[in-house]
């Protein structure tokens, strides 16, 4: 893995360099995870397109998130909106948040849950989100579309995929593709936790300011939503292990990824 330093885009890094259990290596400059592309300098745009050869930018955010902070178009790069969570409200907590039009920000919506649901915990909600990534039918179908894009990508091009902070939906997508490529769970967790290295200090400064202002609930919401937690990724991986034994077997069974597709992905994104 190597960090990619851009002027404005945060938490952006290349999955290249990770070793698989059979001794191969994930190729550099092919699979790039990131936070949102709300602003891009001319120098960075040129670097992404001319040096990294990025030709697709995949946005995992929902429509309201996307509209509040649109990705900057990159010349010659296809923008693909692929929301991981359903936009259609149902009875689960996440859909309630999405359907709440009275409160403009996600943080405001979470605050409502604290105020109206005794015992609500942002940490429990986030853990459930990670379980939903691999058990919710819509989430599974969207992540499968992501894998299909990678399967059909040109061998000499790079794909950037992101959500808002490059942590949750992006972290789940990274765990899935790394599992398919044969990277072990320990390394997958280490990759997930690297978000703390790149944006943790900035996040914690904001959290501490909220605490100093007496906004303890807001500080807890910030911590639960902005920072990576081992318990989050563990909830996802443990669910997969419990139901199928390994992450790869789970992906094959529940994401309907075939052996042929796995072979294509490994041929495309691994090197000796």
PDB file of C-alpha atoms in Angstrom:
ATOM      1  CA  UNK A   1       0.000   0.000   0.000  1.00  0.00           C
ATOM      2  CA  UNK A   2       1.196   3.523  -0.696  1.00  0.00           C
ATOM      3  CA  UNK A   3      -0.310   6.872   0.194  1.00  0.00           C
ATOM      4  CA  UNK A   4      -1.155   9.195  -2.666  1.00  0.00           C
ATOM      5  CA  UNK A   5      -0.655  12.821  -1.647  1.00  0.00           C
ATOM      6  CA  UNK A   6      -3.042  15.285  -3.271  1.00  0.00           C
ATOM      7  CA  UNK A   7      -3.684  18.924  -2.437  1.00  0.00           C
ATOM      8  CA  UNK A   8      -7.327  18.528  -1.404  1.00  0.00           C
ATOM      9  CA  UNK A   9      -8.503  14.909  -1.575  1.00  0.00           C
ATOM     10  CA  UNK A  10      -7.982  13.088   1.722  1.00  0.00           C
ATOM     11  CA  UNK A  11      -7.402   9.489   2.749  1.00  0.00           C
ATOM     12  CA  UNK A  12      -6.414   8.407  -0.757  1.00  0.00           C
ATOM     13  CA  UNK A  13      -4.169   5.409  -1.182  1.00  0.00           C
ATOM     14  CA  UNK A  14      -3.219   2.680  -3.619  1.00  0.00           C
ATOM     15  CA  UNK A  15      -3.947  -0.954  -2.721  1.00  0.00           C
ATOM     16  CA  UNK A  16      -0.871  -1.920  -4.717  1.00  0.00           C
ATOM     17  CA  UNK A  17       1.867  -3.733  -2.825  1.00  0.00           C
ATOM     18  CA  UNK A  18      -0.223  -5.956  -0.588  1.00  0.00           C
ATOM     19  CA  UNK A  19       0.921  -9.590  -0.569  1.00  0.00           C
ATOM     20  CA  UNK A  20      -1.435 -12.505  -1.086  1.00  0.00           C
ATOM     21  CA  UNK A  21      -1.311 -15.782   0.797  1.00  0.00           C
ATOM     22  CA  UNK A  22       0.196 -17.499  -2.261  1.00  0.00           C
ATOM     23  CA  UNK A  23       3.042 -15.008  -2.627  1.00  0.00           C
ATOM     24  CA  UNK A  24       1.687 -12.711  -5.312  1.00  0.00           C
ATOM     25  CA  UNK A  25       1.380  -8.914  -5.040  1.00  0.00           C
ATOM     26  CA  UNK A  26      -1.464  -6.524  -5.766  1.00  0.00           C
ATOM     27  CA  UNK A  27      -0.460  -4.373  -8.739  1.00  0.00           C
ATOM     28  CA  UNK A  28       0.379  -0.703  -8.227  1.00  0.00           C
ATOM     29  CA  UNK A  29      -1.756   2.039  -9.767  1.00  0.00           C
ATOM     30  CA  UNK A  30      -4.878  -0.013 -10.419  1.00  0.00           C
ATOM     31  CA  UNK A  31      -7.103  -0.012  -7.320  1.00  0.00           C
ATOM     32  CA  UNK A  32      -7.254   3.311  -5.498  1.00  0.00           C
ATOM     33  CA  UNK A  33      -9.448   4.014  -2.477  1.00  0.00           C
ATOM     34  CA  UNK A  34     -10.275   7.544  -1.442  1.00  0.00           C
ATOM     35  CA  UNK A  35     -12.483  10.110   0.242  1.00  0.00           C
ATOM     36  CA  UNK A  36     -14.746  12.321  -1.877  1.00  0.00           C
ATOM     37  CA  UNK A  37     -13.359  14.399  -4.750  1.00  0.00           C
ATOM     38  CA  UNK A  38     -14.965  17.695  -3.730  1.00  0.00           C
ATOM     39  CA  UNK A  39     -11.992  19.718  -4.968  1.00  0.00           C
ATOM     40  CA  UNK A  40      -9.046  18.824  -7.203  1.00  0.00           C
ATOM     41  CA  UNK A  41      -6.126  21.015  -8.220  1.00  0.00           C
ATOM     42  CA  UNK A  42      -5.070  21.180 -11.859  1.00  0.00           C
ATOM     43  CA  UNK A  43      -1.751  19.552 -10.957  1.00  0.00           C
ATOM     44  CA  UNK A  44      -3.455  16.662  -9.210  1.00  0.00           C
ATOM     45  CA  UNK A  45      -5.973  16.167 -12.014  1.00  0.00           C
ATOM     46  CA  UNK A  46      -3.098  15.866 -14.467  1.00  0.00           C
ATOM     47  CA  UNK A  47      -1.299  13.411 -12.179  1.00  0.00           C
ATOM     48  CA  UNK A  48      -4.383  11.219 -11.805  1.00  0.00           C
ATOM     49  CA  UNK A  49      -5.178  11.045 -15.490  1.00  0.00           C
ATOM     50  CA  UNK A  50      -1.731  11.162 -17.112  1.00  0.00           C
ATOM     51  CA  UNK A  51       0.419   9.274 -14.603  1.00  0.00           C
ATOM     52  CA  UNK A  52      -1.991   6.964 -12.770  1.00  0.00           C
ATOM     53  CA  UNK A  53      -4.168   6.539 -15.889  1.00  0.00           C
ATOM     54  CA  UNK A  54      -7.423   6.733 -13.938  1.00  0.00           C
ATOM     55  CA  UNK A  55     -10.402   6.228 -16.217  1.00  0.00           C
ATOM     56  CA  UNK A  56     -13.223   5.580 -13.730  1.00  0.00           C
ATOM     57  CA  UNK A  57     -14.312   7.375 -10.556  1.00  0.00           C
ATOM     58  CA  UNK A  58     -16.868   5.363  -8.564  1.00  0.00           C
ATOM     59  CA  UNK A  59     -18.946   7.234  -5.982  1.00  0.00           C
ATOM     60  CA  UNK A  60     -20.560   5.071  -3.274  1.00  0.00           C
ATOM     61  CA  UNK A  61     -22.447   7.952  -1.642  1.00  0.00           C
ATOM     62  CA  UNK A  62     -26.213   8.367  -1.660  1.00  0.00           C
ATOM     63  CA  UNK A  63     -27.896  11.039  -3.764  1.00  0.00           C
ATOM     64  CA  UNK A  64     -28.227  13.598  -0.967  1.00  0.00           C
ATOM     65  CA  UNK A  65     -24.548  13.259  -0.026  1.00  0.00           C
ATOM     66  CA  UNK A  66     -23.515  13.537  -3.653  1.00  0.00           C
ATOM     67  CA  UNK A  67     -25.566  16.682  -4.201  1.00  0.00           C
ATOM     68  CA  UNK A  68     -24.225  18.388  -1.068  1.00  0.00           C
ATOM     69  CA  UNK A  69     -20.624  17.889  -2.200  1.00  0.00           C
ATOM     70  CA  UNK A  70     -20.350  16.924  -5.846  1.00  0.00           C
ATOM     71  CA  UNK A  71     -17.238  15.283  -7.227  1.00  0.00           C
ATOM     72  CA  UNK A  72     -15.178  17.520  -9.477  1.00  0.00           C
ATOM     73  CA  UNK A  73     -15.257  16.167 -13.060  1.00  0.00           C
ATOM     74  CA  UNK A  74     -11.927  14.828 -14.286  1.00  0.00           C
ATOM     75  CA  UNK A  75     -11.289  15.069 -18.012  1.00  0.00           C
ATOM     76  CA  UNK A  76     -11.432  11.670 -19.671  1.00  0.00           C
ATOM     77  CA  UNK A  77     -12.595   9.960 -16.476  1.00  0.00           C
ATOM     78  CA  UNK A  78     -15.995   8.253 -16.347  1.00  0.00           C
ATOM     79  CA  UNK A  79     -17.999   9.157 -13.250  1.00  0.00           C
ATOM     80  CA  UNK A  80     -20.115   6.266 -11.927  1.00  0.00           C
ATOM     81  CA  UNK A  81     -22.654   6.859  -9.170  1.00  0.00           C
ATOM     82  CA  UNK A  82     -23.093   3.578  -7.318  1.00  0.00           C
ATOM     83  CA  UNK A  83     -24.841   4.197  -3.971  1.00  0.00           C
ATOM     84  CA  UNK A  84     -24.273   1.324  -1.572  1.00  0.00           C
ATOM     85  CA  UNK A  85     -27.327   2.001   0.577  1.00  0.00           C
ATOM     86  CA  UNK A  86     -30.828   1.991  -0.853  1.00  0.00           C
ATOM     87  CA  UNK A  87     -32.547   5.328  -1.445  1.00  0.00           C
ATOM     88  CA  UNK A  88     -35.941   3.683  -0.815  1.00  0.00           C
ATOM     89  CA  UNK A  89     -37.109   4.067   2.803  1.00  0.00           C
ATOM     90  CA  UNK A  90     -38.063   0.997   4.802  1.00  0.00           C
ATOM     91  CA  UNK A  91     -38.207   0.151   8.476  1.00  0.00           C
ATOM     92  CA  UNK A  92     -34.508  -0.060   9.258  1.00  0.00           C
ATOM     93  CA  UNK A  93     -32.675   2.736  11.024  1.00  0.00           C
ATOM     94  CA  UNK A  94     -30.520   3.770   8.088  1.00  0.00           C
ATOM     95  CA  UNK A  95     -33.543   4.223   5.839  1.00  0.00           C
ATOM     96  CA  UNK A  96     -35.192   6.333   8.509  1.00  0.00           C
ATOM     97  CA  UNK A  97     -32.200   8.631   8.410  1.00  0.00           C
ATOM     98  CA  UNK A  98     -32.264   8.866   4.631  1.00  0.00           C
ATOM     99  CA  UNK A  99     -35.989   9.629   4.591  1.00  0.00           C
ATOM    100  CA  UNK A 100     -35.661  12.378   7.194  1.00  0.00           C
ATOM    101  CA  UNK A 101     -35.892  15.594   5.180  1.00  0.00           C
ATOM    102  CA  UNK A 102     -36.407  17.870   8.175  1.00  0.00           C
ATOM    103  CA  UNK A 103     -32.794  17.723   9.291  1.00  0.00           C
ATOM    104  CA  UNK A 104     -30.259  18.859   6.736  1.00  0.00           C
ATOM    105  CA  UNK A 105     -27.098  17.142   7.915  1.00  0.00           C
ATOM    106  CA  UNK A 106     -26.331  13.543   8.752  1.00  0.00           C
ATOM    107  CA  UNK A 107     -25.093  14.673  12.172  1.00  0.00           C
ATOM    108  CA  UNK A 108     -28.401  16.404  12.880  1.00  0.00           C
ATOM    109  CA  UNK A 109     -30.275  13.251  11.941  1.00  0.00           C
ATOM    110  CA  UNK A 110     -28.140  11.148  14.283  1.00  0.00           C
ATOM    111  CA  UNK A 111     -28.747  13.659  17.074  1.00  0.00           C
ATOM    112  CA  UNK A 112     -32.498  13.102  16.621  1.00  0.00           C
ATOM    113  CA  UNK A 113     -31.979   9.379  17.211  1.00  0.00           C
ATOM    114  CA  UNK A 114     -30.105  10.128  20.427  1.00  0.00           C
ATOM    115  CA  UNK A 115     -32.955  12.381  21.521  1.00  0.00           C
ATOM    116  CA  UNK A 116     -35.814  10.050  20.588  1.00  0.00           C
ATOM    117  CA  UNK A 117     -34.436   6.520  21.074  1.00  0.00           C
ATOM    118  CA  UNK A 118     -33.341   5.692  24.647  1.00  0.00           C
ATOM    119  CA  UNK A 119     -30.189   3.610  24.622  1.00  0.00           C
ATOM    120  CA  UNK A 120     -29.259   4.522  21.053  1.00  0.00           C
ATOM    121  CA  UNK A 121     -25.544   4.209  20.328  1.00  0.00           C
ATOM    122  CA  UNK A 122     -23.747   5.462  17.247  1.00  0.00           C
ATOM    123  CA  UNK A 123     -21.238   2.643  17.712  1.00  0.00           C
ATOM    124  CA  UNK A 124     -23.949  -0.028  17.587  1.00  0.00           C
ATOM    125  CA  UNK A 125     -25.455   1.588  14.507  1.00  0.00           C
ATOM    126  CA  UNK A 126     -22.105   1.678  12.733  1.00  0.00           C
ATOM    127  CA  UNK A 127     -21.433  -1.978  13.567  1.00  0.00           C
ATOM    128  CA  UNK A 128     -24.819  -2.860  12.106  1.00  0.00           C
ATOM    129  CA  UNK A 129     -23.960  -0.916   8.953  1.00  0.00           C
ATOM    130  CA  UNK A 130     -20.910  -3.109   8.478  1.00  0.00           C
ATOM    131  CA  UNK A 131     -23.007  -6.237   8.915  1.00  0.00           C
ATOM    132  CA  UNK A 132     -25.486  -4.814   6.411  1.00  0.00           C
ATOM    133  CA  UNK A 133     -22.693  -4.364   3.876  1.00  0.00           C
ATOM    134  CA  UNK A 134     -22.545  -8.157   3.525  1.00  0.00           C
ATOM    135  CA  UNK A 135     -26.104  -9.218   4.447  1.00  0.00           C
ATOM    136  CA  UNK A 136     -28.418  -6.561   2.991  1.00  0.00           C
ATOM    137  CA  UNK A 137     -29.598  -7.561  -0.488  1.00  0.00           C
ATOM    138  CA  UNK A 138     -29.268  -4.052  -1.922  1.00  0.00           C
ATOM    139  CA  UNK A 139     -25.780  -3.512  -0.495  1.00  0.00           C
ATOM    140  CA  UNK A 140     -24.676  -6.878  -1.863  1.00  0.00           C
ATOM    141  CA  UNK A 141     -26.074  -6.123  -5.319  1.00  0.00           C
ATOM    142  CA  UNK A 142     -24.284  -2.769  -5.446  1.00  0.00           C
ATOM    143  CA  UNK A 143     -20.963  -4.165  -4.327  1.00  0.00           C
ATOM    144  CA  UNK A 144     -21.350  -6.900  -6.958  1.00  0.00           C
ATOM    145  CA  UNK A 145     -21.770  -4.158  -9.579  1.00  0.00           C
ATOM    146  CA  UNK A 146     -18.529  -2.645  -8.281  1.00  0.00           C
ATOM    147  CA  UNK A 147     -16.772  -5.978  -8.738  1.00  0.00           C
ATOM    148  CA  UNK A 148     -18.235  -6.305 -12.235  1.00  0.00           C
ATOM    149  CA  UNK A 149     -16.764  -2.902 -13.126  1.00  0.00           C
ATOM    150  CA  UNK A 150     -13.356  -4.100 -11.965  1.00  0.00           C
ATOM    151  CA  UNK A 151     -13.718  -7.321 -13.938  1.00  0.00           C
ATOM    152  CA  UNK A 152     -14.389  -5.380 -17.138  1.00  0.00           C
ATOM    153  CA  UNK A 153     -11.807  -2.641 -16.578  1.00  0.00           C
ATOM    154  CA  UNK A 154      -8.938  -2.220 -19.035  1.00  0.00           C
ATOM    155  CA  UNK A 155      -5.756  -3.881 -17.809  1.00  0.00           C
ATOM    156  CA  UNK A 156      -3.688  -0.687 -18.064  1.00  0.00           C
ATOM    157  CA  UNK A 157      -6.173   1.649 -16.359  1.00  0.00           C
ATOM    158  CA  UNK A 158      -6.859   2.600 -12.740  1.00  0.00           C
ATOM    159  CA  UNK A 159     -10.143   2.840 -10.855  1.00  0.00           C
ATOM    160  CA  UNK A 160     -10.746   5.212  -7.953  1.00  0.00           C
ATOM    161  CA  UNK A 161     -13.617   4.359  -5.621  1.00  0.00           C
ATOM    162  CA  UNK A 162     -14.810   6.436  -2.698  1.00  0.00           C
ATOM    163  CA  UNK A 163     -17.582   7.358  -0.278  1.00  0.00           C
ATOM    164  CA  UNK A 164     -17.552  10.490   1.893  1.00  0.00           C
ATOM    165  CA  UNK A 165     -14.554   9.979   4.162  1.00  0.00           C
ATOM    166  CA  UNK A 166     -13.111   6.925   2.409  1.00  0.00           C
ATOM    167  CA  UNK A 167     -13.649   4.794   5.499  1.00  0.00           C
ATOM    168  CA  UNK A 168     -16.855   2.737   5.689  1.00  0.00           C
ATOM    169  CA  UNK A 169     -18.303   1.893   2.289  1.00  0.00           C
ATOM    170  CA  UNK A 170     -14.865   2.308   0.750  1.00  0.00           C
ATOM    171  CA  UNK A 171     -13.368   0.163   3.503  1.00  0.00           C
ATOM    172  CA  UNK A 172     -15.926  -2.579   2.885  1.00  0.00           C
ATOM    173  CA  UNK A 173     -15.260  -2.494  -0.864  1.00  0.00           C
ATOM    174  CA  UNK A 174     -11.520  -2.748  -0.203  1.00  0.00           C
ATOM    175  CA  UNK A 175     -12.033  -5.710   2.118  1.00  0.00           C
ATOM    176  CA  UNK A 176     -14.083  -7.505  -0.527  1.00  0.00           C
ATOM    177  CA  UNK A 177     -11.659  -7.032  -3.413  1.00  0.00           C
ATOM    178  CA  UNK A 178      -8.600  -7.800  -1.271  1.00  0.00           C
ATOM    179  CA  UNK A 179     -10.279 -10.999  -0.038  1.00  0.00           C
ATOM    180  CA  UNK A 180     -10.977 -12.045  -3.628  1.00  0.00           C
ATOM    181  CA  UNK A 181      -7.365 -11.359  -4.583  1.00  0.00           C
ATOM    182  CA  UNK A 182      -6.165 -13.603  -1.760  1.00  0.00           C
ATOM    183  CA  UNK A 183      -4.995 -11.088   0.843  1.00  0.00           C
ATOM    184  CA  UNK A 184      -5.393 -12.384   4.413  1.00  0.00           C
ATOM    185  CA  UNK A 185      -7.812 -10.911   6.942  1.00  0.00           C
ATOM    186  CA  UNK A 186      -5.045  -9.498   9.148  1.00  0.00           C
ATOM    187  CA  UNK A 187      -3.741  -7.370   6.270  1.00  0.00           C
ATOM    188  CA  UNK A 188      -7.270  -6.357   5.322  1.00  0.00           C
ATOM    189  CA  UNK A 189      -7.848  -5.063   8.848  1.00  0.00           C
ATOM    190  CA  UNK A 190      -4.533  -3.220   8.798  1.00  0.00           C
ATOM    191  CA  UNK A 191      -5.519  -1.516   5.542  1.00  0.00           C
ATOM    192  CA  UNK A 192      -8.849  -0.529   7.051  1.00  0.00           C
ATOM    193  CA  UNK A 193      -7.219   0.954  10.155  1.00  0.00           C
ATOM    194  CA  UNK A 194      -4.805   3.090   8.082  1.00  0.00           C
ATOM    195  CA  UNK A 195      -7.537   5.724   7.861  1.00  0.00           C
ATOM    196  CA  UNK A 196      -6.596   6.589  11.444  1.00  0.00           C
ATOM    197  CA  UNK A 197      -3.023   7.280  10.330  1.00  0.00           C
ATOM    198  CA  UNK A 198      -4.066   9.647   7.549  1.00  0.00           C
ATOM    199  CA  UNK A 199      -7.009  11.551   9.024  1.00  0.00           C
ATOM    200  CA  UNK A 200      -7.247  10.442  12.661  1.00  0.00           C
ATOM    201  CA  UNK A 201      -5.347  13.422  14.079  1.00  0.00           C
ATOM    202  CA  UNK A 202      -7.570  15.895  12.237  1.00  0.00           C
ATOM    203  CA  UNK A 203     -10.710  14.002  13.288  1.00  0.00           C
ATOM    204  CA  UNK A 204      -9.685  13.896  16.936  1.00  0.00           C
ATOM    205  CA  UNK A 205      -8.923  17.605  16.999  1.00  0.00           C
ATOM    206  CA  UNK A 206     -12.513  18.252  15.935  1.00  0.00           C
ATOM    207  CA  UNK A 207     -13.821  15.764  18.501  1.00  0.00           C
ATOM    208  CA  UNK A 208     -11.820  17.397  21.302  1.00  0.00           C
ATOM    209  CA  UNK A 209     -13.132  20.836  20.357  1.00  0.00           C
ATOM    210  CA  UNK A 210     -16.682  19.518  20.667  1.00  0.00           C
ATOM    211  CA  UNK A 211     -15.901  18.078  24.091  1.00  0.00           C
ATOM    212  CA  UNK A 212     -14.346  21.349  25.233  1.00  0.00           C
ATOM    213  CA  UNK A 213     -17.523  23.142  24.152  1.00  0.00           C
ATOM    214  CA  UNK A 214     -19.606  20.791  26.300  1.00  0.00           C
ATOM    215  CA  UNK A 215     -21.056  19.003  23.255  1.00  0.00           C
ATOM    216  CA  UNK A 216     -20.462  15.476  24.499  1.00  0.00           C
ATOM    217  CA  UNK A 217     -23.154  13.812  22.393  1.00  0.00           C
ATOM    218  CA  UNK A 218     -21.916  15.546  19.257  1.00  0.00           C
ATOM    219  CA  UNK A 219     -18.347  14.496  20.105  1.00  0.00           C
ATOM    220  CA  UNK A 220     -19.491  10.889  20.432  1.00  0.00           C
ATOM    221  CA  UNK A 221     -21.290  11.062  17.075  1.00  0.00           C
ATOM    222  CA  UNK A 222     -18.150  12.462  15.464  1.00  0.00           C
ATOM    223  CA  UNK A 223     -15.996   9.733  16.966  1.00  0.00           C
ATOM    224  CA  UNK A 224     -18.407   6.991  15.943  1.00  0.00           C
ATOM    225  CA  UNK A 225     -18.818   8.171  12.371  1.00  0.00           C
ATOM    226  CA  UNK A 226     -15.444   9.694  11.482  1.00  0.00           C
ATOM    227  CA  UNK A 227     -12.958   7.335  13.110  1.00  0.00           C
ATOM    228  CA  UNK A 228     -12.211   3.735  12.180  1.00  0.00           C
ATOM    229  CA  UNK A 229     -12.895   1.106  14.831  1.00  0.00           C
ATOM    230  CA  UNK A 230     -11.690  -2.470  14.837  1.00  0.00           C
ATOM    231  CA  UNK A 231     -15.098  -3.532  16.141  1.00  0.00           C
ATOM    232  CA  UNK A 232     -16.684  -2.254  12.914  1.00  0.00           C
ATOM    233  CA  UNK A 233     -14.583  -4.250  10.468  1.00  0.00           C
ATOM    234  CA  UNK A 234     -14.628  -7.216  12.862  1.00  0.00           C
ATOM    235  CA  UNK A 235     -18.441  -7.216  12.766  1.00  0.00           C
ATOM    236  CA  UNK A 236     -18.325  -7.551   8.975  1.00  0.00           C
ATOM    237  CA  UNK A 237     -15.574 -10.156   8.820  1.00  0.00           C
ATOM    238  CA  UNK A 238     -16.991 -12.199  11.719  1.00  0.00           C
ATOM    239  CA  UNK A 239     -20.397 -12.331  10.024  1.00  0.00           C
ATOM    240  CA  UNK A 240     -18.783 -13.715   6.883  1.00  0.00           C
ATOM    241  CA  UNK A 241     -16.722 -16.262   8.807  1.00  0.00           C
ATOM    242  CA  UNK A 242     -19.684 -17.475  10.853  1.00  0.00           C
ATOM    243  CA  UNK A 243     -21.820 -18.103   7.788  1.00  0.00           C
ATOM    244  CA  UNK A 244     -19.269 -19.483   5.340  1.00  0.00           C
ATOM    245  CA  UNK A 245     -15.999 -20.239   7.131  1.00  0.00           C
ATOM    246  CA  UNK A 246     -13.894 -17.741   5.179  1.00  0.00           C
ATOM    247  CA  UNK A 247     -14.422 -14.341   3.596  1.00  0.00           C
ATOM    248  CA  UNK A 248     -13.772 -15.730   0.126  1.00  0.00           C
ATOM    249  CA  UNK A 249     -16.284 -18.564   0.491  1.00  0.00           C
ATOM    250  CA  UNK A 250     -18.836 -16.058   1.750  1.00  0.00           C
ATOM    251  CA  UNK A 251     -18.249 -13.775  -1.237  1.00  0.00           C
ATOM    252  CA  UNK A 252     -18.621 -16.713  -3.631  1.00  0.00           C
ATOM    253  CA  UNK A 253     -21.860 -17.857  -2.010  1.00  0.00           C
ATOM    254  CA  UNK A 254     -23.668 -14.612  -1.161  1.00  0.00           C
ATOM    255  CA  UNK A 255     -22.230 -12.197  -3.735  1.00  0.00           C
ATOM    256  CA  UNK A 256     -22.481 -14.850  -6.445  1.00  0.00           C
ATOM    257  CA  UNK A 257     -18.894 -14.346  -7.540  1.00  0.00           C
ATOM    258  CA  UNK A 258     -17.798 -17.281  -9.664  1.00  0.00           C
ATOM    259  CA  UNK A 259     -14.428 -19.025  -9.772  1.00  0.00           C
ATOM    260  CA  UNK A 260     -14.023 -17.679 -13.301  1.00  0.00           C
ATOM    261  CA  UNK A 261     -14.597 -14.104 -12.098  1.00  0.00           C
ATOM    262  CA  UNK A 262     -12.114 -14.612  -9.275  1.00  0.00           C
ATOM    263  CA  UNK A 263      -9.568 -15.861 -11.793  1.00  0.00           C
ATOM    264  CA  UNK A 264     -10.152 -12.818 -14.027  1.00  0.00           C
ATOM    265  CA  UNK A 265      -9.720 -10.416 -11.113  1.00  0.00           C
ATOM    266  CA  UNK A 266      -6.547 -12.134  -9.941  1.00  0.00           C
ATOM    267  CA  UNK A 267      -5.059 -12.161 -13.431  1.00  0.00           C
ATOM    268  CA  UNK A 268      -5.910  -8.487 -13.851  1.00  0.00           C
ATOM    269  CA  UNK A 269      -4.811  -7.093 -10.479  1.00  0.00           C
ATOM    270  CA  UNK A 270      -2.019  -9.391  -9.260  1.00  0.00           C
ATOM    271  CA  UNK A 271       1.597  -9.744 -10.278  1.00  0.00           C
ATOM    272  CA  UNK A 272       4.274 -12.263  -9.336  1.00  0.00           C
TER     273      UNK A 272
END
